[in-house]
Amino acid sequence: MASSPDVTSSADLTPENPESGSSSEPARRGRVRARRAAVMAVPAVATLAGLGILTAQGALGVSFSISGMPFTVTAKSLDGTGFEQFGALDSMIDNSPNAGDTGGQVLVVTSAIKNATLDSLCQSVDLGGTNLLITAGSGSSKVQANNLTTDSTQLSGDASFNNIEIGNDASTLNKAGVKGPEGVFSQQADTVHIDNLRQTNYATTAGVFKLPGLKLRFSDSGC
């Protein structure tokens, strides 16, 4: 605005020379494996982190490589029916210039909403010295989306859920038509309402995304 976890032993996660500062291949593999293992625990904070227009790569059977550039999404409010959330991994292309020390993978909170309405949507990406800014839905017509998924690393807002279930196996989710990896902690609810939504995202997908009053421009400030 996933990929299944690969759990390894603690011995496999430790490079031979952790103090050497080298960028050896074993160290890189160790970081990637650690991130995969961490997917198991991500939505342990989901009761508070379960706040977003939330979705992920793979959630709709779509597979694409993320750019590795995060973008900010805000909205005055979000109302959704059919909400799910679980931990996942997004991957960049091989040797991505944005990989840094991540090993080309980003640990995210994947969420899905069957039908969503957003008031005053804002999305911005920092291009270095300027921001690409998109706004929509600030008038009487609001942003509408279905089969919406978002991969997020940060989420905030004032949230309320209807008939929430916490601690599901992600492969058994059934509220938004999305199933996560087996053995991964997840949550789902019949409805979600969020005021003052703010997210840091790496990917978004939607079956339909209607943006009334769409404006795209460059700006000195982001959302």
mmCIF file of C-alpha atoms in Angstrom:
data_model
loop_
_atom_site.group_PDB
_atom_site.id
_atom_site.type_symbol
_atom_site.label_atom_id
_atom_site.label_comp_id
_atom_site.label_asym_id
_atom_site.label_seq_id
_atom_site.Cartn_x
_atom_site.Cartn_y
_atom_site.Cartn_z
ATOM 1 C CA MET A 1 0.000 0.000 0.000
ATOM 2 C CA ALA A 2 5.096 -17.107 1.396
ATOM 3 C CA SER A 3 6.870 -19.167 1.762
ATOM 4 C CA SER A 4 6.761 -22.039 4.259
ATOM 5 C CA PRO A 5 9.161 -21.918 7.218
ATOM 6 C CA ASP A 6 12.385 -23.897 7.155
ATOM 7 C CA VAL A 7 13.108 -24.742 10.786
ATOM 8 C CA THR A 8 16.732 -25.603 11.493
ATOM 9 C CA SER A 9 18.755 -26.342 14.597
ATOM 10 C CA SER A 10 20.503 -23.562 16.485
ATOM 11 C CA ALA A 11 23.847 -25.015 15.438
ATOM 12 C CA ASP A 12 22.944 -24.475 11.784
ATOM 13 C CA LEU A 13 22.095 -20.819 12.455
ATOM 14 C CA THR A 14 25.558 -19.854 13.791
ATOM 15 C CA PRO A 15 28.398 -18.985 11.385
ATOM 16 C CA GLU A 16 31.797 -20.437 12.237
ATOM 17 C CA ASN A 17 33.348 -17.001 12.757
ATOM 18 C CA PRO A 18 30.618 -14.643 13.993
ATOM 19 C CA GLU A 19 33.147 -11.912 14.851
ATOM 20 C CA SER A 20 35.031 -11.986 11.569
ATOM 21 C CA GLY A 21 32.745 -9.462 9.860
ATOM 22 C CA SER A 22 33.086 -11.388 6.574
ATOM 23 C CA SER A 23 30.190 -11.787 4.161
ATOM 24 C CA SER A 24 30.788 -15.508 3.678
ATOM 25 C CA GLU A 25 28.169 -17.737 2.095
ATOM 26 C CA PRO A 26 27.651 -19.852 5.286
ATOM 27 C CA ALA A 27 26.870 -16.684 7.243
ATOM 28 C CA ARG A 28 24.342 -15.598 4.639
ATOM 29 C CA ARG A 29 22.644 -19.018 4.693
ATOM 30 C CA GLY A 30 22.538 -18.830 8.477
ATOM 31 C CA ARG A 31 20.717 -15.492 8.389
ATOM 32 C CA VAL A 32 18.177 -16.773 5.853
ATOM 33 C CA ARG A 33 17.493 -19.926 7.889
ATOM 34 C CA ALA A 34 17.066 -17.893 11.052
ATOM 35 C CA ARG A 35 14.496 -15.699 9.311
ATOM 36 C CA ARG A 36 12.591 -18.745 8.112
ATOM 37 C CA ALA A 37 12.524 -20.170 11.613
ATOM 38 C CA ALA A 38 11.322 -16.823 12.972
ATOM 39 C CA VAL A 39 8.190 -17.034 10.785
ATOM 40 C CA MET A 40 6.844 -19.499 13.343
ATOM 41 C CA ALA A 41 6.723 -16.784 15.990
ATOM 42 C CA VAL A 42 5.838 -13.598 14.083
ATOM 43 C CA PRO A 43 2.128 -13.315 14.820
ATOM 44 C CA ALA A 44 2.648 -14.156 18.478
ATOM 45 C CA VAL A 45 2.252 -10.383 18.650
ATOM 46 C CA ALA A 46 -0.647 -10.526 16.220
ATOM 47 C CA THR A 47 -3.283 -9.529 18.750
ATOM 48 C CA LEU A 48 -1.739 -6.053 18.719
ATOM 49 C CA ALA A 49 -0.097 -6.277 15.312
ATOM 50 C CA GLY A 50 -3.256 -7.512 13.631
ATOM 51 C CA LEU A 51 -3.936 -4.134 12.240
ATOM 52 C CA GLY A 52 -3.793 -3.611 8.559
ATOM 53 C CA ILE A 53 -4.906 -3.976 5.048
ATOM 54 C CA LEU A 54 -2.813 -6.931 5.359
ATOM 55 C CA THR A 55 -1.535 -9.432 2.726
ATOM 56 C CA ALA A 56 1.248 -11.242 1.072
ATOM 57 C CA GLN A 57 3.068 -12.728 -1.783
ATOM 58 C CA GLY A 58 1.573 -16.143 -2.376
ATOM 59 C CA ALA A 59 -1.624 -15.408 -0.489
ATOM 60 C CA LEU A 60 -3.626 -15.328 -3.725
ATOM 61 C CA GLY A 61 -1.454 -17.881 -5.464
ATOM 62 C CA VAL A 62 0.599 -15.014 -6.908
ATOM 63 C CA SER A 63 4.385 -15.245 -6.882
ATOM 64 C CA PHE A 64 6.580 -12.225 -7.530
ATOM 65 C CA SER A 65 9.909 -10.887 -6.344
ATOM 66 C CA ILE A 66 9.668 -7.789 -4.182
ATOM 67 C CA SER A 67 11.849 -4.745 -4.918
ATOM 68 C CA GLY A 68 13.038 -4.610 -1.309
ATOM 69 C CA MET A 69 11.956 -0.956 -1.048
ATOM 70 C CA PRO A 70 9.383 -0.469 1.749
ATOM 71 C CA PHE A 71 6.412 1.850 1.269
ATOM 72 C CA THR A 72 4.102 3.569 3.745
ATOM 73 C CA VAL A 73 0.308 3.208 3.727
ATOM 74 C CA THR A 74 -2.069 5.231 5.887
ATOM 75 C CA ALA A 75 -5.847 5.627 6.108
ATOM 76 C CA LYS A 76 -8.264 7.417 8.418
ATOM 77 C CA SER A 77 -10.126 4.141 8.780
ATOM 78 C CA LEU A 78 -10.422 0.654 7.367
ATOM 79 C CA ASP A 79 -13.455 -1.634 7.528
ATOM 80 C CA GLY A 80 -13.095 -5.226 6.405
ATOM 81 C CA THR A 81 -15.007 -8.488 6.312
ATOM 82 C CA GLY A 82 -13.157 -11.789 6.323
ATOM 83 C CA PHE A 83 -9.807 -11.107 8.011
ATOM 84 C CA GLU A 84 -6.774 -13.409 8.317
ATOM 85 C CA GLN A 85 -3.154 -12.926 9.398
ATOM 86 C CA PHE A 86 0.014 -15.022 9.688
ATOM 87 C CA GLY A 87 3.808 -14.812 9.394
ATOM 88 C CA ALA A 88 5.584 -15.157 6.047
ATOM 89 C CA LEU A 89 8.733 -14.381 4.039
ATOM 90 C CA ASP A 90 9.066 -12.172 0.963
ATOM 91 C CA SER A 91 11.990 -12.691 -1.420
ATOM 92 C CA MET A 92 13.935 -10.335 -3.681
ATOM 93 C CA ILE A 93 15.651 -11.212 -6.946
ATOM 94 C CA ASP A 94 19.106 -12.785 -6.714
ATOM 95 C CA ASN A 95 21.773 -10.191 -5.922
ATOM 96 C CA SER A 96 19.195 -7.441 -5.424
ATOM 97 C CA PRO A 97 20.864 -4.053 -4.732
ATOM 98 C CA ASN A 98 18.338 -3.606 -1.896
ATOM 99 C CA ALA A 99 19.148 -6.878 -0.120
ATOM 100 C CA GLY A 100 21.661 -5.389 2.341
ATOM 101 C CA ASP A 101 22.359 -7.966 5.056
ATOM 102 C CA THR A 102 18.916 -9.629 4.765
ATOM 103 C CA GLY A 103 20.018 -12.459 2.487
ATOM 104 C CA GLY A 104 17.365 -11.213 0.051
ATOM 105 C CA GLN A 105 14.437 -12.109 2.323
ATOM 106 C CA VAL A 106 12.168 -10.003 4.523
ATOM 107 C CA LEU A 107 10.172 -11.396 7.436
ATOM 108 C CA VAL A 108 6.638 -9.980 7.229
ATOM 109 C CA VAL A 109 3.174 -10.180 8.736
ATOM 110 C CA THR A 110 0.889 -11.431 5.977
ATOM 111 C CA SER A 111 -2.746 -10.466 6.178
ATOM 112 C CA ALA A 112 -5.763 -10.908 3.965
ATOM 113 C CA ILE A 113 -9.169 -9.200 3.852
ATOM 114 C CA LYS A 114 -11.975 -10.544 1.679
ATOM 115 C CA ASN A 115 -13.652 -7.132 1.273
ATOM 116 C CA ALA A 116 -12.205 -3.812 2.479
ATOM 117 C CA THR A 117 -13.247 -0.147 2.523
ATOM 118 C CA LEU A 118 -10.656 2.555 3.258
ATOM 119 C CA ASP A 119 -11.220 6.234 4.004
ATOM 120 C CA SER A 120 -8.528 8.670 2.754
ATOM 121 C CA LEU A 121 -5.902 6.218 1.560
ATOM 122 C CA CYS A 122 -2.337 7.498 1.240
ATOM 123 C CA GLN A 123 0.639 5.534 -0.101
ATOM 124 C CA SER A 124 4.194 6.823 -0.420
ATOM 125 C CA VAL A 125 7.612 5.430 -1.268
ATOM 126 C CA ASP A 126 10.868 7.247 -0.479
ATOM 127 C CA LEU A 127 12.947 7.489 -3.651
ATOM 128 C CA GLY A 128 15.810 9.319 -1.972
ATOM 129 C CA GLY A 129 15.288 13.074 -1.833
ATOM 130 C CA THR A 130 11.671 12.857 -3.032
ATOM 131 C CA ASN A 131 8.587 10.724 -2.449
ATOM 132 C CA LEU A 132 6.198 9.149 -4.925
ATOM 133 C CA LEU A 133 2.817 9.904 -3.350
ATOM 134 C CA ILE A 134 -0.575 8.357 -4.166
ATOM 135 C CA THR A 135 -3.853 9.439 -2.533
ATOM 136 C CA ALA A 136 -7.455 8.338 -3.111
ATOM 137 C CA GLY A 137 -10.848 8.004 -1.457
ATOM 138 C CA SER A 138 -10.888 11.263 0.508
ATOM 139 C CA GLY A 139 -14.310 12.361 -0.808
ATOM 140 C CA SER A 140 -17.744 10.768 -0.483
ATOM 141 C CA SER A 141 -16.584 7.684 -2.436
ATOM 142 C CA LYS A 142 -14.110 5.499 -0.535
ATOM 143 C CA VAL A 143 -11.438 3.083 -1.714
ATOM 144 C CA GLN A 144 -12.838 -0.406 -2.262
ATOM 145 C CA ALA A 145 -10.856 -3.648 -2.540
ATOM 146 C CA ASN A 146 -11.574 -7.344 -2.534
ATOM 147 C CA ASN A 147 -9.215 -10.271 -1.982
ATOM 148 C CA LEU A 148 -6.782 -7.720 -0.589
ATOM 149 C CA THR A 149 -3.466 -8.920 0.852
ATOM 150 C CA THR A 150 -0.520 -6.956 2.249
ATOM 151 C CA ASP A 151 2.939 -7.897 3.571
ATOM 152 C CA SER A 152 3.888 -5.601 6.453
ATOM 153 C CA THR A 153 6.804 -5.139 8.832
ATOM 154 C CA GLN A 154 5.162 -2.417 10.951
ATOM 155 C CA LEU A 155 1.497 -1.841 11.801
ATOM 156 C CA SER A 156 -0.303 0.602 14.072
ATOM 157 C CA GLY A 157 -3.802 1.899 14.688
ATOM 158 C CA ASP A 158 -6.867 1.486 16.907
ATOM 159 C CA ALA A 159 -8.377 -1.882 16.020
ATOM 160 C CA SER A 160 -11.456 -3.903 16.889
ATOM 161 C CA PHE A 161 -12.358 -7.411 15.723
ATOM 162 C CA ASN A 162 -15.579 -9.420 15.591
ATOM 163 C CA ASN A 163 -15.495 -13.143 16.457
ATOM 164 C CA ILE A 164 -11.714 -13.305 16.499
ATOM 165 C CA GLU A 165 -9.835 -16.619 16.688
ATOM 166 C CA ILE A 166 -6.197 -16.489 17.835
ATOM 167 C CA GLY A 167 -3.734 -19.371 17.597
ATOM 168 C CA ASN A 168 -5.042 -21.162 14.516
ATOM 169 C CA ASP A 169 -2.752 -23.226 12.326
ATOM 170 C CA ALA A 170 -2.339 -20.959 9.287
ATOM 171 C CA SER A 171 -3.148 -23.812 6.897
ATOM 172 C CA THR A 172 -6.693 -24.062 8.353
ATOM 173 C CA LEU A 173 -7.778 -20.421 7.894
ATOM 174 C CA ASN A 174 -11.147 -19.951 6.182
ATOM 175 C CA LYS A 175 -12.354 -16.351 6.664
ATOM 176 C CA ALA A 176 -10.732 -14.701 3.619
ATOM 177 C CA GLY A 177 -10.120 -17.659 1.311
ATOM 178 C CA VAL A 178 -6.369 -17.689 2.000
ATOM 179 C CA LYS A 179 -4.371 -20.499 3.600
ATOM 180 C CA GLY A 180 -0.927 -19.966 5.117
ATOM 181 C CA PRO A 181 1.947 -22.396 5.740
ATOM 182 C CA GLU A 182 1.343 -25.486 7.869
ATOM 183 C CA GLY A 183 2.388 -25.162 11.511
ATOM 184 C CA VAL A 184 2.475 -21.351 11.501
ATOM 185 C CA PHE A 185 0.654 -19.352 14.200
ATOM 186 C CA SER A 186 -2.207 -17.236 12.834
ATOM 187 C CA GLN A 187 -5.422 -15.424 13.661
ATOM 188 C CA GLN A 188 -8.669 -14.647 11.865
ATOM 189 C CA ALA A 189 -11.917 -12.752 12.456
ATOM 190 C CA ASP A 190 -15.291 -12.173 10.817
ATOM 191 C CA THR A 191 -14.727 -8.393 10.659
ATOM 192 C CA VAL A 192 -12.004 -5.837 11.418
ATOM 193 C CA HIS A 193 -12.233 -2.077 11.983
ATOM 194 C CA ILE A 194 -9.122 0.112 12.273
ATOM 195 C CA ASP A 195 -8.877 3.845 12.905
ATOM 196 C CA ASN A 196 -5.673 5.806 12.171
ATOM 197 C CA LEU A 197 -4.126 2.963 10.204
ATOM 198 C CA ARG A 198 -0.392 3.179 9.456
ATOM 199 C CA GLN A 199 1.719 0.449 7.847
ATOM 200 C CA THR A 200 5.163 -0.205 6.445
ATOM 201 C CA ASN A 201 4.623 -2.632 3.559
ATOM 202 C CA TYR A 202 6.706 -4.567 1.063
ATOM 203 C CA ALA A 203 3.933 -6.006 -1.135
ATOM 204 C CA THR A 204 0.215 -5.651 -1.816
ATOM 205 C CA THR A 205 -2.124 -7.625 -4.069
ATOM 206 C CA ALA A 206 -5.863 -7.351 -4.718
ATOM 207 C CA GLY A 207 -8.439 -8.975 -6.961
ATOM 208 C CA VAL A 208 -10.163 -5.605 -7.478
ATOM 209 C CA PHE A 209 -8.838 -2.224 -6.256
ATOM 210 C CA LYS A 210 -11.075 0.832 -6.840
ATOM 211 C CA LEU A 211 -9.395 4.210 -6.178
ATOM 212 C CA PRO A 212 -11.855 7.125 -6.581
ATOM 213 C CA GLY A 213 -10.200 10.541 -6.778
ATOM 214 C CA LEU A 214 -6.785 8.996 -7.482
ATOM 215 C CA LYS A 215 -3.863 11.450 -7.450
ATOM 216 C CA LEU A 216 -0.241 10.480 -8.156
ATOM 217 C CA ARG A 217 2.559 13.006 -7.719
ATOM 218 C CA PHE A 218 6.044 13.626 -6.378
ATOM 219 C CA SER A 219 6.267 15.270 -2.958
ATOM 220 C CA ASP A 220 8.876 16.476 -0.477
ATOM 221 C CA SER A 221 7.048 14.543 2.262
ATOM 222 C CA GLY A 222 5.442 11.125 2.441
ATOM 223 C CA CYS A 223 2.267 9.900 4.132
#
